[in-house]
Short mmCIF file of C-alpha atoms in Angstrom, two decimals:
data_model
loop_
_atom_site.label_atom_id
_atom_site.label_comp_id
_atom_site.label_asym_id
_atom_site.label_seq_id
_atom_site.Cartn_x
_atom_site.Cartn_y
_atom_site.Cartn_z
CA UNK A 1 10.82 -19.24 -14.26
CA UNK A 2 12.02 -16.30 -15.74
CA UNK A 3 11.16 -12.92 -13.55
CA UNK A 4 10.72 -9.43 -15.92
CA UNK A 5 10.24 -5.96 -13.88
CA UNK A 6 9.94 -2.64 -15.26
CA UNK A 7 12.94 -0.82 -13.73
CA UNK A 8 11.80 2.64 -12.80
CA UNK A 9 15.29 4.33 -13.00
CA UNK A 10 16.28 2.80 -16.53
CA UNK A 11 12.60 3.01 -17.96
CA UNK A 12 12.96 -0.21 -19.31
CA UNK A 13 11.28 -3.95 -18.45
CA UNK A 14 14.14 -6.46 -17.21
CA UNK A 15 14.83 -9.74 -16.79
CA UNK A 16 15.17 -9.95 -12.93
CA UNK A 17 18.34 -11.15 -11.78
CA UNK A 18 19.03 -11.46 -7.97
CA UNK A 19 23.05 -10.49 -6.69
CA UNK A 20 21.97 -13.89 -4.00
CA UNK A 21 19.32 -16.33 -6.04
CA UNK A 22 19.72 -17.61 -2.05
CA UNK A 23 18.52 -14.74 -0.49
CA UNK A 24 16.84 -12.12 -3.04
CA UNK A 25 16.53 -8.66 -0.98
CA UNK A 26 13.23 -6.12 -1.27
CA UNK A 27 12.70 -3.15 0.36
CA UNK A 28 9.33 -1.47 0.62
CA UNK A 29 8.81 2.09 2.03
CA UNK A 30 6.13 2.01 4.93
CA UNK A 31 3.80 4.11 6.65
CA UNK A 32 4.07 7.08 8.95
CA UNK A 33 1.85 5.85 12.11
CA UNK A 34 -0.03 8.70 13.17
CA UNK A 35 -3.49 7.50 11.78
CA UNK A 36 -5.14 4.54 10.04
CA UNK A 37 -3.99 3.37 6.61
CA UNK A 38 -6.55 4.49 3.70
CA UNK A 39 -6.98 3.12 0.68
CA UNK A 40 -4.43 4.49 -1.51
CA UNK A 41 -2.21 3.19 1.39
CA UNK A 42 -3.16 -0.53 0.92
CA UNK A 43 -2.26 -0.37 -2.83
CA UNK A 44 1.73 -0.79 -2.55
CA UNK A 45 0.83 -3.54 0.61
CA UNK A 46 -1.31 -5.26 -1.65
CA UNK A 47 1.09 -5.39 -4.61
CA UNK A 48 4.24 -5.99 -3.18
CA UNK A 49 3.01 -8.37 -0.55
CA UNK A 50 2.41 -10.18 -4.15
CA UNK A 51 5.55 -9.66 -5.45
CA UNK A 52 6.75 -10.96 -2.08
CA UNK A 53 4.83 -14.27 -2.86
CA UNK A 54 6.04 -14.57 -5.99
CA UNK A 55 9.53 -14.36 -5.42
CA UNK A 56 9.02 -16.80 -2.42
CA UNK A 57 7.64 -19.11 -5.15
CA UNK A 58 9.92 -18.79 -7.45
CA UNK A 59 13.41 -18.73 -5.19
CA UNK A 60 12.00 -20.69 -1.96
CA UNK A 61 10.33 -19.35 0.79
CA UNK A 62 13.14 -18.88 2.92
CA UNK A 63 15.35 -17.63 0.05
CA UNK A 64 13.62 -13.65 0.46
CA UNK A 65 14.07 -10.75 2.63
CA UNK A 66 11.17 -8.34 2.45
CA UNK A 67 12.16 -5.00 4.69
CA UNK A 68 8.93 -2.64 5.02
CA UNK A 69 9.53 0.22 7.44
CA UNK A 70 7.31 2.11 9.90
CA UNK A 71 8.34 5.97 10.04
CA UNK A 72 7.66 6.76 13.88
CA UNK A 73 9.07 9.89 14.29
CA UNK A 74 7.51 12.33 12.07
CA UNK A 75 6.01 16.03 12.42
CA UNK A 76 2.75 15.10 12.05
CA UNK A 77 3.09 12.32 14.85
CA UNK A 78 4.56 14.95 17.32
CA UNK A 79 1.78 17.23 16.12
CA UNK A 80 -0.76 14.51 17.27
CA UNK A 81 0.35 14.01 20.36
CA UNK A 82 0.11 17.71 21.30
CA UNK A 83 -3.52 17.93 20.28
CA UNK A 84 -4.15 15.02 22.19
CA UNK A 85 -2.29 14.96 25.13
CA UNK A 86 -0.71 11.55 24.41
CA UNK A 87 2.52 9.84 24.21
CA UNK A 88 4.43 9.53 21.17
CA UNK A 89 5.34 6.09 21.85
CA UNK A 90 1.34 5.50 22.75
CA UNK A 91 0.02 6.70 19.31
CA UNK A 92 2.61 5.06 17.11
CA UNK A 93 2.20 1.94 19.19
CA UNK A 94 -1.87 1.86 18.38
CA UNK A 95 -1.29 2.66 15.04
CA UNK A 96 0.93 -0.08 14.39
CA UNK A 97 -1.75 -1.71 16.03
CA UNK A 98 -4.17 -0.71 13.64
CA UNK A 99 -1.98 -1.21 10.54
CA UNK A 100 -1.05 -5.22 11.28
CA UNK A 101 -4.74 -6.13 11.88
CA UNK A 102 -6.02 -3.99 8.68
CA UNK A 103 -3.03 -5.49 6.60
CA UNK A 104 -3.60 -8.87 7.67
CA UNK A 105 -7.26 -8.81 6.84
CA UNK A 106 -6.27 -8.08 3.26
CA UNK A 107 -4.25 -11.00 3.59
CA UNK A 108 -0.81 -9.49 3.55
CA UNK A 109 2.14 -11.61 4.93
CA UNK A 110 4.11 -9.68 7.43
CA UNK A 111 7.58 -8.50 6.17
CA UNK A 112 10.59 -10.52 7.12
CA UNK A 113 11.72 -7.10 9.07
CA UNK A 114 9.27 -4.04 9.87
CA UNK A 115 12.04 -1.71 11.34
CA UNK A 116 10.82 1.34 13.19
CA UNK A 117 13.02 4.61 12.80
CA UNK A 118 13.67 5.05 16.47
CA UNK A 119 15.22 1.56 16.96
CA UNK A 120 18.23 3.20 14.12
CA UNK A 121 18.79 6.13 14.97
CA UNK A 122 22.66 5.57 16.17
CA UNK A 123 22.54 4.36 12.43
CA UNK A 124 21.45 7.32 11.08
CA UNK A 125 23.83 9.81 12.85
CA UNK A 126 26.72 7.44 11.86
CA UNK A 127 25.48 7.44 8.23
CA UNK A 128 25.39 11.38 8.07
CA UNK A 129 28.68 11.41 9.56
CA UNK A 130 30.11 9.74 6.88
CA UNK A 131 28.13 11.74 4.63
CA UNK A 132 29.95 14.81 6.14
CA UNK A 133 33.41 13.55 6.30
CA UNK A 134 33.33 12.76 2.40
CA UNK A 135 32.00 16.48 1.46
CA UNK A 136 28.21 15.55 0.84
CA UNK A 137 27.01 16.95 3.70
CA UNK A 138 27.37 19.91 5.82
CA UNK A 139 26.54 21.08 9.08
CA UNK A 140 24.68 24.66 10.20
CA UNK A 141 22.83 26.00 12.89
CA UNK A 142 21.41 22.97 14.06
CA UNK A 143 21.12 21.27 11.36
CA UNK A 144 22.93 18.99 8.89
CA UNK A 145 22.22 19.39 5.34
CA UNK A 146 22.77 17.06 1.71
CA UNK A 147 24.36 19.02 -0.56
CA UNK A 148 22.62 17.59 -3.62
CA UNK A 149 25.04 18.96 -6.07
CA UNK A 150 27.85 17.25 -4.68
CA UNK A 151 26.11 13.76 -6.22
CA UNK A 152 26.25 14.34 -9.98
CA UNK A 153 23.41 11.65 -10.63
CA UNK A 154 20.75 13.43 -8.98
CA UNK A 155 18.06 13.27 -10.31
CA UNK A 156 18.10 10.18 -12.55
CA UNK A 157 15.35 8.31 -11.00
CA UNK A 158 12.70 10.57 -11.78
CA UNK A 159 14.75 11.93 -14.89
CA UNK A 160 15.08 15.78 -14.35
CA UNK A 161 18.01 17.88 -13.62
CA UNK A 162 18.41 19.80 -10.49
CA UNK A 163 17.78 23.36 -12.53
CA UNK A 164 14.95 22.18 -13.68
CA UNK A 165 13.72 21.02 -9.81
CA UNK A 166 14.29 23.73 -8.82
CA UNK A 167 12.16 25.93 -11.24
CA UNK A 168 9.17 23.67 -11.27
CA UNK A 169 9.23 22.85 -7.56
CA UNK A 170 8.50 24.63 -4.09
CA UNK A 171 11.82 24.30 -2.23
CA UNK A 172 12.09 25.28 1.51
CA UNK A 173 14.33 28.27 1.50
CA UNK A 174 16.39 28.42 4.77
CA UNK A 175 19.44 30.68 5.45
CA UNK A 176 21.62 27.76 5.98
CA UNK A 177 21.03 26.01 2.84
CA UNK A 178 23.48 26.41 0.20
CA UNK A 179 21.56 25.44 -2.48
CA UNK A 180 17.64 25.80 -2.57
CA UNK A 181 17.49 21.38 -3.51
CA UNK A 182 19.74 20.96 -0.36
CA UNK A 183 17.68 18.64 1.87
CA UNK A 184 17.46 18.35 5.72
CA UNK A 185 19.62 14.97 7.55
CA UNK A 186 19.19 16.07 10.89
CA UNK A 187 17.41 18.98 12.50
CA UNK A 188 17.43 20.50 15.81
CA UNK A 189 14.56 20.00 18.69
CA UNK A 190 13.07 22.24 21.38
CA UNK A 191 12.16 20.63 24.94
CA UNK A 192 9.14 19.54 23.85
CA UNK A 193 9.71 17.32 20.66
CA UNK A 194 11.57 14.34 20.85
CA UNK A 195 15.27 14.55 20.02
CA UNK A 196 18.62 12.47 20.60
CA UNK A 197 22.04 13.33 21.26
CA UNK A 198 24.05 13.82 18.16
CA UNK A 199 27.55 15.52 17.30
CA UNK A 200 25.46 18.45 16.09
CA UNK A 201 23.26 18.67 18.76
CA UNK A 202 19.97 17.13 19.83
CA UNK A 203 17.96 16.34 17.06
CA UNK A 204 15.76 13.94 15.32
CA UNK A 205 16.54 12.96 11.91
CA UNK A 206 14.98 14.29 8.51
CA UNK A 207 12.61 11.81 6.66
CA UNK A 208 15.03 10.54 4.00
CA UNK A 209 17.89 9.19 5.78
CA UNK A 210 15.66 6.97 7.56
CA UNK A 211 15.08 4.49 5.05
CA UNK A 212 18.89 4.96 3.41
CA UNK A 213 20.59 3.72 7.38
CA UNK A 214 17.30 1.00 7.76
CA UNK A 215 17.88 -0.61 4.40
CA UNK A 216 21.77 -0.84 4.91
CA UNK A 217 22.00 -2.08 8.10
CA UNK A 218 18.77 -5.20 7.09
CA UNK A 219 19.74 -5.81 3.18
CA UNK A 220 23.33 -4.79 2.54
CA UNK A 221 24.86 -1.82 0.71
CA UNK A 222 23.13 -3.57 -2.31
CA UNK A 223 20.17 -4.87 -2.89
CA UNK A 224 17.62 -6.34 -5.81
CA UNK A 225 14.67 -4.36 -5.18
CA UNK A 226 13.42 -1.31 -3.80
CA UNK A 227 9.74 -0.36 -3.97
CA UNK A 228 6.85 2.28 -3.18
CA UNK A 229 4.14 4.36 -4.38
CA UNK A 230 4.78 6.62 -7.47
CA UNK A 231 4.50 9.53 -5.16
CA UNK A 232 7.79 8.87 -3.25
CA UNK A 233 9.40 8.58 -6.46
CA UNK A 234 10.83 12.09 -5.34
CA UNK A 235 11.94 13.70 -3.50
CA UNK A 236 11.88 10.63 -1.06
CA UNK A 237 13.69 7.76 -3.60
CA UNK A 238 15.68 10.47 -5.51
CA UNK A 239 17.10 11.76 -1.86
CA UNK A 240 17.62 7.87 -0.96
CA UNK A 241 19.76 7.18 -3.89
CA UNK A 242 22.03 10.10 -3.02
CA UNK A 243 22.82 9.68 0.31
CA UNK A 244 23.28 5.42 0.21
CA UNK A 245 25.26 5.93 -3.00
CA UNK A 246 26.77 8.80 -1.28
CA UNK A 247 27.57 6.97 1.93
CA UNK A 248 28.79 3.75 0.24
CA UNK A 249 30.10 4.67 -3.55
CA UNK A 250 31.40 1.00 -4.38
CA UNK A 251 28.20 -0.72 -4.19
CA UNK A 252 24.75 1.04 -6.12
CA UNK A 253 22.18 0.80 -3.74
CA UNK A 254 18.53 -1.04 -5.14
CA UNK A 255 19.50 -2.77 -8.67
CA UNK A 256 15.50 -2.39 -9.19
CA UNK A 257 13.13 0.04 -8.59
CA UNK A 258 9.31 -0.49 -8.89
CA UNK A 259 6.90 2.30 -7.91
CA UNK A 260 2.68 1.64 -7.85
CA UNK A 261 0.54 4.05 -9.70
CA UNK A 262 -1.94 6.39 -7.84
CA UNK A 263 -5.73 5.51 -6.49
CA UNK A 264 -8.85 6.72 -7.48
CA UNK A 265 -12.02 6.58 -6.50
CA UNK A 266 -14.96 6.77 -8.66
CA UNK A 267 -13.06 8.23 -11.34
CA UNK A 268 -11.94 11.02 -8.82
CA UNK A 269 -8.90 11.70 -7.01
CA UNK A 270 -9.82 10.46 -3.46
CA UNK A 271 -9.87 13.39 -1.00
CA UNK A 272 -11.30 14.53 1.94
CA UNK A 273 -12.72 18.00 0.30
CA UNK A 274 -15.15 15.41 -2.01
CA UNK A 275 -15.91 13.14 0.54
CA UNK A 276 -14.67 10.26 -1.53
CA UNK A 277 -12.03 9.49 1.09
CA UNK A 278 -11.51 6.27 3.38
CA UNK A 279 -10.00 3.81 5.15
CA UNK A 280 -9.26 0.20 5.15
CA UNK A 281 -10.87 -0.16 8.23
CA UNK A 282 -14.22 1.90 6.68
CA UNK A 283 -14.65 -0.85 3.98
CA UNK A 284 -13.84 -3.49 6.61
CA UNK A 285 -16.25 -2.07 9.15
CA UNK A 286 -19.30 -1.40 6.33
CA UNK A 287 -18.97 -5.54 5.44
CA UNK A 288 -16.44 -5.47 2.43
CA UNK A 289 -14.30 -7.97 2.98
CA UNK A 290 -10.57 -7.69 2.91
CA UNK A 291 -9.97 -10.42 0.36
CA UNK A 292 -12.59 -8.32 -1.93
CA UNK A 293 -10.36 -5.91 -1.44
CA UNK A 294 -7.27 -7.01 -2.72
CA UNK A 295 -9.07 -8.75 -5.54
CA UNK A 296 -10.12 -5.34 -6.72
CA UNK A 297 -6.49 -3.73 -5.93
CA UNK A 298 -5.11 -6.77 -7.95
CA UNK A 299 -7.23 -6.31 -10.80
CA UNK A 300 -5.22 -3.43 -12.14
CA UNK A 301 -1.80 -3.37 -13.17
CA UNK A 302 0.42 -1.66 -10.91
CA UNK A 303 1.98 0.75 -12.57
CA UNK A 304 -1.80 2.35 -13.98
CA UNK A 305 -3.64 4.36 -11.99
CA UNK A 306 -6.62 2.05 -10.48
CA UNK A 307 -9.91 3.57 -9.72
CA UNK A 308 -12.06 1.40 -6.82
CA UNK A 309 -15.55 1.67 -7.43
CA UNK A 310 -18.66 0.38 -5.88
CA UNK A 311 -19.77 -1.93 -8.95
CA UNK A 312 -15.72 -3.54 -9.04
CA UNK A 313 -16.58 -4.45 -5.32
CA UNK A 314 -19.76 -6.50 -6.14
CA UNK A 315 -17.99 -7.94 -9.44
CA UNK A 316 -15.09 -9.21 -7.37
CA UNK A 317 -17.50 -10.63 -5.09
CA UNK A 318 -19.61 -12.42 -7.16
CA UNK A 319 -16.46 -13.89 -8.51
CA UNK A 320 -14.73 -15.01 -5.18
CA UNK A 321 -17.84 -16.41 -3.92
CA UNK A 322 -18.10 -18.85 -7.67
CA UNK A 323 -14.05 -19.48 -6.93
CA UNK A 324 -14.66 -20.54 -3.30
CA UNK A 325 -17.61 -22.75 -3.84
CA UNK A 326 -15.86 -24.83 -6.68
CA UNK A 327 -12.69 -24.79 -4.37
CA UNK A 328 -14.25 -25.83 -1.35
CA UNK A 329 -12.74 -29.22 0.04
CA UNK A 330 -10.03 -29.20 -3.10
CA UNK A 331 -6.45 -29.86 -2.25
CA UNK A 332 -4.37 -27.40 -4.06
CA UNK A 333 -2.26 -28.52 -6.97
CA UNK A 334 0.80 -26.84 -8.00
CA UNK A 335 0.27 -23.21 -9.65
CA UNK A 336 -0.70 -23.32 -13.32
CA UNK A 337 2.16 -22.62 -15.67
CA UNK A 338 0.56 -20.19 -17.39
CA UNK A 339 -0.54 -18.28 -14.95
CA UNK A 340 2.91 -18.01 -13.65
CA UNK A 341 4.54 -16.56 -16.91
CA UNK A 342 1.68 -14.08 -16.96
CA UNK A 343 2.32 -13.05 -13.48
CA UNK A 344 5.78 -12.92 -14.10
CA UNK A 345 5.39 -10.47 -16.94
CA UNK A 346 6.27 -7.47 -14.75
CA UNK A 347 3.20 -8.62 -11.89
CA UNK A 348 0.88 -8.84 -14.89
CA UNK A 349 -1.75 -9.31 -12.09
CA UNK A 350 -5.01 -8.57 -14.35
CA UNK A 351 -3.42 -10.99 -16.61
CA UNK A 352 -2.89 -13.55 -14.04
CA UNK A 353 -6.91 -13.25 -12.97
CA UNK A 354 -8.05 -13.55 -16.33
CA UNK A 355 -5.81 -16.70 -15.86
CA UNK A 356 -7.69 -17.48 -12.60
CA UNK A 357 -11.23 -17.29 -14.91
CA UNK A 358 -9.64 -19.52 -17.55
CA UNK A 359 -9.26 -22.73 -14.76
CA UNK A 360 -12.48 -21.77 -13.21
CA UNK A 361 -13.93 -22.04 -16.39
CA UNK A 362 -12.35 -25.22 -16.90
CA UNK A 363 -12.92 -26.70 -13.61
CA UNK A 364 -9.56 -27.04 -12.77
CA UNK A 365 -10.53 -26.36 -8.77
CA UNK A 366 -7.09 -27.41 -7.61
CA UNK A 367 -4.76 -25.42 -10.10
CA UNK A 368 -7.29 -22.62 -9.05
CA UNK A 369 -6.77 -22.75 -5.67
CA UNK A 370 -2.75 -23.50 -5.96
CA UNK A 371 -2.34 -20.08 -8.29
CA UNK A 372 -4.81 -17.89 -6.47
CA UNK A 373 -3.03 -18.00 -3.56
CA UNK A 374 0.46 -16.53 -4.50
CA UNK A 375 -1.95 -13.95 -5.26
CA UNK A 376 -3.00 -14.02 -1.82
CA UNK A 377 -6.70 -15.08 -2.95
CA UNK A 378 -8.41 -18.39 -1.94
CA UNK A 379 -6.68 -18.41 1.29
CA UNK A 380 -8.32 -20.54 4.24
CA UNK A 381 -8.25 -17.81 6.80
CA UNK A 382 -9.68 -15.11 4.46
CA UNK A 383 -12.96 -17.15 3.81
CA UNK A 384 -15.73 -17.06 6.33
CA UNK A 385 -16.91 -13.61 4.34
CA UNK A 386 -18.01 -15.85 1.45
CA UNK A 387 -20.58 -18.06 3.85
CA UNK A 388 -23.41 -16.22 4.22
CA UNK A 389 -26.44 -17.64 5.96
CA UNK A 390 -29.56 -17.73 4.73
CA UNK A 391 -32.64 -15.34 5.60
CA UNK A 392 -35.11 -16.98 8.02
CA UNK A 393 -38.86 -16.87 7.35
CA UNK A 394 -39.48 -13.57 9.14
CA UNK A 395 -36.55 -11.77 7.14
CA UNK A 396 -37.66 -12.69 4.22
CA UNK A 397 -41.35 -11.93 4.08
CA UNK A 398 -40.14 -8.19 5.16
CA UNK A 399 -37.61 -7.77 2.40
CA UNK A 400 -40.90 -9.53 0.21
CA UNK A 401 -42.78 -6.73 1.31
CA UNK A 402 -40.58 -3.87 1.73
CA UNK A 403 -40.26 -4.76 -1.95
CA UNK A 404 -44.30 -4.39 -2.66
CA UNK A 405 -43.90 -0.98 -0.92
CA UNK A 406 -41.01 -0.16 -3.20
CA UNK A 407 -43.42 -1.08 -6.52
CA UNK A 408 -46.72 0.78 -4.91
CA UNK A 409 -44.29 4.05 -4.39
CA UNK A 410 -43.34 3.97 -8.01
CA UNK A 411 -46.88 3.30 -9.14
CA UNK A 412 -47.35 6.18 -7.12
CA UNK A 413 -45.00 8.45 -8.37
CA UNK A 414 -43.54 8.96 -4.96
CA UNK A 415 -40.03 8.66 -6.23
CA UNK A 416 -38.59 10.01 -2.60
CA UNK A 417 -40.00 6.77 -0.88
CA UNK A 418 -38.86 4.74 -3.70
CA UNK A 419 -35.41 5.71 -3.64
CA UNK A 420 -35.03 5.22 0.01
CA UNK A 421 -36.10 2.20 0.36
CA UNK A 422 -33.44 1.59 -2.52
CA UNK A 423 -31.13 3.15 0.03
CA UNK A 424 -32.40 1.46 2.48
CA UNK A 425 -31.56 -2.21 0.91
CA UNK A 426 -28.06 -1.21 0.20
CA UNK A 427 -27.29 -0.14 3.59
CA UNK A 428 -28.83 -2.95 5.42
CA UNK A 429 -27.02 -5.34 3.25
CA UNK A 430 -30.22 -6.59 0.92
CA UNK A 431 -28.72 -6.76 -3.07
CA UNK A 432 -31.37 -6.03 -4.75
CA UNK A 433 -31.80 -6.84 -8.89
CA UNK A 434 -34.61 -6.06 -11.02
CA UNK A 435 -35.73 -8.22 -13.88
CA UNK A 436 -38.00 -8.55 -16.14
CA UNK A 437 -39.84 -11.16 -14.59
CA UNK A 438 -39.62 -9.00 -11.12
CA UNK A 439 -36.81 -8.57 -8.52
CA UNK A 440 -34.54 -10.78 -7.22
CA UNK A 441 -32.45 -10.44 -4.14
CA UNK A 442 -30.05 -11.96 -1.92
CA UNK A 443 -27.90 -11.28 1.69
CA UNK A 444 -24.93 -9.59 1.34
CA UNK A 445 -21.87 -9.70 3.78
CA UNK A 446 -22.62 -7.61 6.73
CA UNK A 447 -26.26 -7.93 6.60
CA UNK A 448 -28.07 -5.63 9.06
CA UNK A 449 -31.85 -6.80 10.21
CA UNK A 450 -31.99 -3.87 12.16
CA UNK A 451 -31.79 -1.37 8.93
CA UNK A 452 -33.85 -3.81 7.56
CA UNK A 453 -36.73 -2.92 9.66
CA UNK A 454 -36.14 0.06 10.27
CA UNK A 455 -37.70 1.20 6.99
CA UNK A 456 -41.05 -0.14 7.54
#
């Protein structure tokens, strides 16, 4: 099976080729835990988790390495822990916490590694020493600096030069920079923040290096793939590429890189200030389940921006729930053939569920099962959302006449009751469709009785 990626730094699809067909190497850039993941956060999971699953399919399962980091010492952590009074170590802990069990309800493997930053920081130091000793890096008051024009391919990745950064970007300016793009290593800390004994002081490390020492000392000075969302595309992956090609000149770094479009929501950017913005563990929490989810994160290509909306939710629901009960008690097959090329079309994964729909449609339960599960769909531990239990007598004679109500309002003209007892269905969990011939309904996941009656 032939593997084609679109390579980010050569702008051009190509034919994968692993340096080790016996152990192909991906790293993924993780999360900084000082909060719960939202859903813009989930996209690159979902994705590359599927990339991870594809590769594992195509080379062996135990012929991949999948690095993902966790970034645990961070500004905004020690900024946390000063509003709140808690440790460092307690809040990244939790959040970690809180990242594994929303990840694994969206039916994410776990990485082969999940390195935290702390556990390499000896790494790092030794890294920006080298960086220093071959004239990349400098030291000054404190801190230790990349001298970005000392690597003449900056700025490849993301295709501008460093003029032209400069003009169109905000730069920290800092007396000890010698250049405006020059970009922190290592930086000094007071008694309060955490820090670690260095040759330049004590310190924590800058952002970037973090992921340059991790990936070196897990996957090699070379390695297949390296992956993230299109926002880290720089500075974060432009600084990476300079200090591991820096540090170790004979080798390249990532051979591949793939980067994941933004998320909308609603056709909006999601953001606090609209009140469009949440988290994986909102949607869990209000009854969508994870493997909904993903279906609707998979039903986008990667590199496009995907907007989640409510009415994608209920589609990919529909459709799971029609998957599941033709796959129920099926023994999977092996994938379909087809579906695999698609999917291997640069992780064509709309293509691959339109493949998914063909052997529904065909009844071909166990090809449908085998092939929805390198997506990470149809799995048996994701399925208990799809079962949902019937109303009893009592439930439905209210919804029955909740629904009377809801005609006599409109009769009425009392659109204000109307509407929310059409608010009312939605949030208790009632899916309510009107026909021609009246309305029909049924029990969503996460039904609520309680709402229910609460709008007699």
């Amino acid at each position: 099976m032939t593997i084609r990626l679109h390579n980010t730094k050569t702008r051009t699809k190509e034919v994968f080729k692993p340096i080790d067909p016996s152990n192909v190497r991906m790293y993924v850039c993780g999360p900084t835990v000082y909060d719960r993941a939202h859903l813009g956060n989930a996209r690159p999971v979902v994705v590359f988790d599927t990339l991870f699953r594809l590769l594992r399919e195509v080379y062996g399962t135990g012929c991949v390495t999948y690095a993902r980091n966790f970034t645990d010492v961070d500004d905004k952590i020690n900024d946390r822990a000063a509003a709140t009074g808690r440790t460092i170590r307690d809040i990244t802990d939790e959040t970690i916490g809180w990242y594994h069990a929303d990840m694994d309800a969206l039916g994410a493997l776990r990485p082969t590694h999940e390195p935290r930053a702390t556990d390499f920081i000896g790494q790092m130091i030794d890294m920006i020493g080298t960086l220093i000793e071959r004239g990349h890096a400098y030291a000054a008051e404190g801190h230790v600096m990349f001298e970005v024009r000392s690597f003449a391919e900056y700025g490849a990745l993301s295709g501008r030069s460093v003029d032209d950064m400069i003009a169109g970007a905000r730069v920290e300016v800092a007396p000890f920079k010698r250049d405006p793009m020059d970009f922190v290593l290592w930086k000094p800390s007071d008694a309060v923040q955490p820090g670690w004994d260095s040759p330049w002081g004590r310190g924590r490390p800058g952002w970037h290096i973090e992921c340059s020492a991790m990936s070196y000392e897990l996957l090699g000075a070379a390695f297949d793939i390296h992956a993230g969302g299109i926002d880290l595309q720089f500075p974060h992956h432009e600084n990476e590429i300079a200090q591991s090609c820096c540090s170790h000149p004979e080798a390249g770094f990532a051979n591949i890189w793939l980067h994941n479009e933004m998320l909308m929501v609603e056709g909006r950017k999601m953001s606090k200030s609209l009140g469009n913005f949440f988290t994986v563990r909102d949607l869990l929490d209000k009854g969508v389940p994870g493997e909904v989810v993903r279906f609707v994160l998979l039903s986008t290509h990667y590199a496009r921006p995907m907007d989640w909306t409510a009415e994608k939710a209920e589609q990919a629901s529909a459709t799971l729930r029609k998957w599941r009960a033709l796959a129920e008690g099926v023994e999977p097959s092996a994938p379909d053939a087809t579906f695999l090329s698609v999917l291997s079309d640069d992780l064509n994964t709309a293509g691959a569920i339109a493949e998914l729909h063909r052997l529904a449609a065909a009844g071909d339960a166990a090809g449908l099962v085998a092939s929805a599960r390198i997506l990470g769909l149809l799995l048996p531990d994701l399925g208990d959302w799809a079962t949902v239990a019937g109303p009893d007598a009592e439930v439905s004679a209210l919804i029955e006449a909740l629904l009377e109500a809801r005609t006599e309002a409109r009769k009425a003209r009392d659109f204000a009751r109307a509407d929310a007892l059409r608010d009312g269905f939605a949030a208790a969990g009632v899916v309510v469709k009107d026909t021609a011939t009246g309305a029909e309904w049924s029990l969503a996941p996460g039904f609520d009785a309680e709402k229910l009656k609460a709008l007699v």
